[in-house]
mmCIF file of C-alpha atoms in Angstrom:
data_model
loop_
_atom_site.group_PDB
_atom_site.id
_atom_site.type_symbol
_atom_site.label_atom_id
_atom_site.label_comp_id
_atom_site.label_asym_id
_atom_site.label_seq_id
_atom_site.Cartn_x
_atom_site.Cartn_y
_atom_site.Cartn_z
ATOM 1 C CA MET A 226 89.790 100.001 66.286
ATOM 2 C CA ALA A 227 88.738 102.926 68.444
ATOM 3 C CA ILE A 228 86.505 102.262 71.409
ATOM 4 C CA GLU A 229 83.382 104.342 71.352
ATOM 5 C CA GLU A 230 82.577 106.232 74.543
ATOM 6 C CA SER A 231 79.191 104.472 74.631
ATOM 7 C CA ASP A 232 80.999 101.090 74.740
ATOM 8 C CA LYS A 233 82.909 101.999 77.917
ATOM 9 C CA ILE A 234 81.911 101.401 81.498
ATOM 10 C CA ALA A 235 83.325 103.600 84.271
ATOM 11 C CA GLY A 236 87.065 103.068 84.640
ATOM 12 C CA ASN A 237 87.762 102.460 80.906
ATOM 13 C CA TYR A 238 86.357 98.914 80.872
ATOM 14 C CA GLU A 239 84.529 97.902 77.758
ATOM 15 C CA LYS A 240 80.861 96.956 77.846
ATOM 16 C CA ASN A 241 81.204 94.899 74.684
ATOM 17 C CA ILE A 242 82.277 91.477 75.992
ATOM 18 C CA LEU A 243 83.722 90.455 72.602
ATOM 19 C CA ARG A 244 86.297 93.241 72.845
ATOM 20 C CA ARG A 245 87.460 92.016 76.270
ATOM 21 C CA GLN A 246 88.908 88.736 75.007
ATOM 22 C CA PRO A 247 92.695 88.356 75.330
ATOM 23 C CA GLY A 248 94.796 88.488 72.195
ATOM 24 C CA ASN A 249 97.006 85.584 73.330
ATOM 25 C CA THR A 250 95.416 82.579 75.039
ATOM 26 C CA ASN A 251 98.631 80.564 75.429
ATOM 27 C CA PHE A 252 99.713 79.895 79.012
ATOM 28 C CA LEU A 253 103.085 80.671 80.524
ATOM 29 C CA LEU A 254 105.038 77.401 80.805
ATOM 30 C CA THR A 255 107.127 76.501 83.858
ATOM 31 C CA THR A 256 109.848 75.137 81.566
ATOM 32 C CA GLY A 257 110.033 78.260 79.396
ATOM 33 C CA PHE A 258 112.973 80.118 80.929
ATOM 34 C CA LYS A 259 116.713 80.660 80.743
ATOM 35 C CA PHE A 260 118.625 82.007 83.748
ATOM 36 C CA THR A 261 121.833 83.957 83.130
ATOM 37 C CA LEU A 262 124.203 85.335 85.761
ATOM 38 C CA GLN A 263 127.173 87.217 84.319
ATOM 39 C CA ARG A 264 129.599 86.368 87.120
ATOM 40 C CA ILE A 265 128.921 82.607 87.111
ATOM 41 C CA PRO A 266 128.156 81.501 83.556
ATOM 42 C CA SER A 267 128.519 77.776 84.350
ATOM 43 C CA VAL A 268 125.259 77.842 86.332
ATOM 44 C CA THR A 269 123.212 78.783 83.231
ATOM 45 C CA TYR A 270 123.500 75.320 81.651
ATOM 46 C CA PHE A 271 122.732 73.446 84.872
ATOM 47 C CA CYS A 272 119.922 75.686 86.177
ATOM 48 C CA GLN A 273 116.817 73.608 86.926
ATOM 49 C CA SER A 274 114.543 76.229 88.460
ATOM 50 C CA CYS A 275 114.393 79.880 89.376
ATOM 51 C CA ASN A 276 111.738 82.331 90.455
ATOM 52 C CA ILE A 277 110.567 85.811 89.759
ATOM 53 C CA PRO A 278 110.654 87.101 93.329
ATOM 54 C CA ALA A 279 107.759 88.578 95.220
ATOM 55 C CA PHE A 280 107.238 92.305 94.751
ATOM 56 C CA SER A 281 105.210 94.409 97.128
ATOM 57 C CA PHE A 282 104.512 98.045 97.821
ATOM 58 C CA SER A 283 104.327 99.449 101.313
ATOM 59 C CA GLU A 284 101.246 101.125 102.673
ATOM 60 C CA ILE A 285 100.593 103.906 105.131
ATOM 61 C CA ILE A 286 97.673 103.457 107.495
ATOM 62 C CA GLN A 287 95.928 106.641 108.541
ATOM 63 C CA PRO A 288 93.935 106.302 111.755
ATOM 64 C CA THR A 289 90.395 107.702 111.645
ATOM 65 C CA ARG A 290 87.408 107.620 113.966
ATOM 66 C CA PHE A 291 85.833 104.915 111.893
ATOM 67 C CA ASN A 292 87.993 102.521 109.894
ATOM 68 C CA PRO A 293 91.659 103.203 109.216
ATOM 69 C CA ALA A 294 92.314 104.626 105.751
ATOM 70 C CA LYS A 295 95.055 102.997 103.682
ATOM 71 C CA HIS A 296 97.276 104.968 101.317
ATOM 72 C CA PRO A 297 100.183 104.025 99.051
ATOM 73 C CA GLY A 298 103.488 104.027 100.890
ATOM 74 C CA ARG A 299 106.862 105.173 99.723
ATOM 75 C CA GLY A 300 108.857 102.050 99.013
ATOM 76 C CA TYR A 301 109.022 98.722 97.283
ATOM 77 C CA GLU A 302 109.985 95.446 98.900
ATOM 78 C CA TYR A 303 111.622 92.696 96.878
ATOM 79 C CA GLY A 304 111.703 89.014 97.772
ATOM 80 C CA ASP A 305 114.794 86.850 97.343
ATOM 81 C CA LEU A 306 115.817 85.294 94.055
ATOM 82 C CA ASP A 307 116.244 81.520 94.411
ATOM 83 C CA ILE A 308 117.842 79.285 91.819
ATOM 84 C CA THR A 309 118.252 75.523 91.929
ATOM 85 C CA PHE A 310 120.940 73.939 89.792
ATOM 86 C CA LEU A 311 122.609 70.599 89.186
ATOM 87 C CA VAL A 312 126.153 70.352 90.518
ATOM 88 C CA ASP A 313 128.693 69.225 87.935
ATOM 89 C CA GLU A 314 131.147 66.500 88.987
ATOM 90 C CA ASP A 315 134.027 68.980 89.323
ATOM 91 C CA MET A 316 131.743 71.216 91.407
ATOM 92 C CA VAL A 317 132.750 74.200 89.262
ATOM 93 C CA ASN A 318 129.343 75.904 89.449
ATOM 94 C CA TYR A 319 129.028 75.316 93.208
ATOM 95 C CA LEU A 320 132.559 76.586 93.872
ATOM 96 C CA GLU A 321 131.986 79.729 91.786
ATOM 97 C CA ILE A 322 129.216 80.818 94.154
ATOM 98 C CA TYR A 323 131.105 79.576 97.216
ATOM 99 C CA ASP A 324 134.225 81.555 96.250
ATOM 100 C CA TRP A 325 132.112 84.641 95.482
ATOM 101 C CA MET A 326 130.646 84.494 98.979
ATOM 102 C CA ARG A 327 134.102 84.053 100.541
ATOM 103 C CA LEU A 328 135.378 87.155 98.738
ATOM 104 C CA MET A 329 132.588 89.249 100.276
ATOM 105 C CA GLY A 330 133.212 88.231 103.881
ATOM 106 C CA ASN A 331 136.062 87.759 106.286
ATOM 107 C CA LEU A 332 136.110 84.040 106.996
ATOM 108 C CA GLU A 333 139.586 83.413 108.353
ATOM 109 C CA ASP A 334 141.800 86.363 107.513
ATOM 110 C CA HIS A 335 141.762 89.504 105.407
ATOM 111 C CA SER A 336 143.702 87.933 102.536
ATOM 112 C CA GLU A 337 140.501 86.459 101.056
ATOM 113 C CA TYR A 338 138.454 89.655 101.318
ATOM 114 C CA GLU A 339 137.922 91.540 98.063
ATOM 115 C CA GLU A 340 138.228 95.221 98.949
ATOM 116 C CA ASN A 341 136.848 96.414 95.634
ATOM 117 C CA THR A 342 133.157 96.199 96.554
ATOM 118 C CA ASN A 343 132.174 96.521 92.883
ATOM 119 C CA GLN A 344 133.364 92.914 92.585
ATOM 120 C CA HIS A 345 130.733 91.846 95.133
ATOM 121 C CA PHE A 346 127.890 92.432 92.671
ATOM 122 C CA SER A 347 126.813 91.153 89.295
ATOM 123 C CA ASP A 348 123.795 91.442 87.014
ATOM 124 C CA ALA A 349 121.463 88.586 86.180
ATOM 125 C CA SER A 350 118.442 87.946 84.019
ATOM 126 C CA ILE A 351 115.682 85.452 83.475
ATOM 127 C CA THR A 352 114.621 85.209 79.845
ATOM 128 C CA ILE A 353 111.027 84.051 79.658
ATOM 129 C CA LEU A 354 110.136 82.063 76.563
ATOM 130 C CA ASN A 355 106.784 81.972 74.796
ATOM 131 C CA SER A 356 104.956 78.807 73.721
ATOM 132 C CA ALA A 357 107.147 78.607 70.585
ATOM 133 C CA MET A 358 110.237 78.735 72.892
ATOM 134 C CA ASN A 359 111.270 82.153 71.607
ATOM 135 C CA ALA A 360 112.430 84.923 73.949
ATOM 136 C CA ASN A 361 109.408 86.960 75.012
ATOM 137 C CA LEU A 362 110.281 88.853 78.203
ATOM 138 C CA SER A 363 113.399 89.513 80.220
ATOM 139 C CA VAL A 364 113.510 90.005 83.994
ATOM 140 C CA ASN A 365 116.711 91.966 84.661
ATOM 141 C CA PHE A 366 118.249 92.030 88.145
ATOM 142 C CA LYS A 367 120.682 94.764 89.209
ATOM 143 C CA ASN A 368 123.490 94.429 91.769
ATOM 144 C CA ILE A 369 122.854 90.812 92.653
ATOM 145 C CA PHE A 370 124.916 88.964 95.274
ATOM 146 C CA PRO A 371 124.613 85.533 96.934
ATOM 147 C CA LYS A 372 123.102 85.351 100.438
ATOM 148 C CA SER A 373 123.121 81.612 100.952
ATOM 149 C CA LEU A 374 124.133 78.372 99.321
ATOM 150 C CA SER A 375 122.500 75.125 100.393
ATOM 151 C CA GLY A 376 124.510 72.134 101.479
ATOM 152 C CA ILE A 377 125.281 69.063 99.420
ATOM 153 C CA ASP A 378 123.946 65.781 100.819
ATOM 154 C CA PHE A 379 125.709 62.575 99.826
ATOM 155 C CA SER A 380 124.141 59.182 100.512
ATOM 156 C CA SER A 381 125.255 55.628 99.805
ATOM 157 C CA THR A 382 121.727 54.281 100.397
ATOM 158 C CA ASN A 383 120.231 55.523 97.121
ATOM 159 C CA SER A 384 119.660 52.724 94.633
ATOM 160 C CA ASP A 385 119.409 55.118 91.673
ATOM 161 C CA THR A 386 122.113 57.538 90.700
ATOM 162 C CA GLU A 387 120.467 60.901 91.086
ATOM 163 C CA PRO A 388 122.189 64.172 90.281
ATOM 164 C CA LEU A 389 122.728 66.525 93.208
ATOM 165 C CA LEU A 390 120.737 69.740 93.359
ATOM 166 C CA VAL A 391 121.817 72.886 95.187
ATOM 167 C CA THR A 392 119.821 76.039 95.890
ATOM 168 C CA ALA A 393 121.401 79.485 95.950
ATOM 169 C CA THR A 394 119.581 82.512 97.322
ATOM 170 C CA PHE A 395 120.430 85.986 96.047
ATOM 171 C CA ALA A 396 119.640 89.530 97.125
ATOM 172 C CA TYR A 397 119.635 92.428 94.661
ATOM 173 C CA THR A 398 118.875 96.126 94.408
ATOM 174 C CA THR A 399 115.990 96.042 91.938
ATOM 175 C CA PHE A 400 114.526 94.175 89.007
ATOM 176 C CA GLU A 401 112.569 95.208 85.939
ATOM 177 C CA VAL A 402 110.528 93.252 83.402
ATOM 178 C CA VAL A 403 111.206 94.151 79.780
ATOM 179 C CA LYS A 404 109.257 93.018 76.691
ATOM 180 C CA LEU A 405 111.636 91.666 74.030
#
């Protein structure tokens, strides 16, 4: 249905309030996701939470006699990607990230360092599910690598057996959101 020019307000907004209603009134669910990291597939099953990182655009402030004028800058800034996952009893998923980090840095000697820097990176994605739990969107991360891995706290004072959770923080080059 074409929007008549008389039905528009300045800036392409419709005057007719009935035409401004959203087509989909379902909410995004916090449980509707699947995290996939190519280099460490064992984390996918145990992933409990992840985030779509913050995304901001820089600004340039132009001084004037009155109030400073703000203009769009030249670069994007990306926040960190954090995932929280359950640690399996063999610690396979924890050790995959731990070993990845050891290959990128010189901890004790050069024998552990991976000289092929292409091996330092991987790609990852968060598949966002709709209310029917079908894939709806994909957030694709390029050149991801681990920055930190939280510690594991053991305690003999807990009366319930609770699974251990670990948080890994990743940096990356860029991400894009794609409609599936």
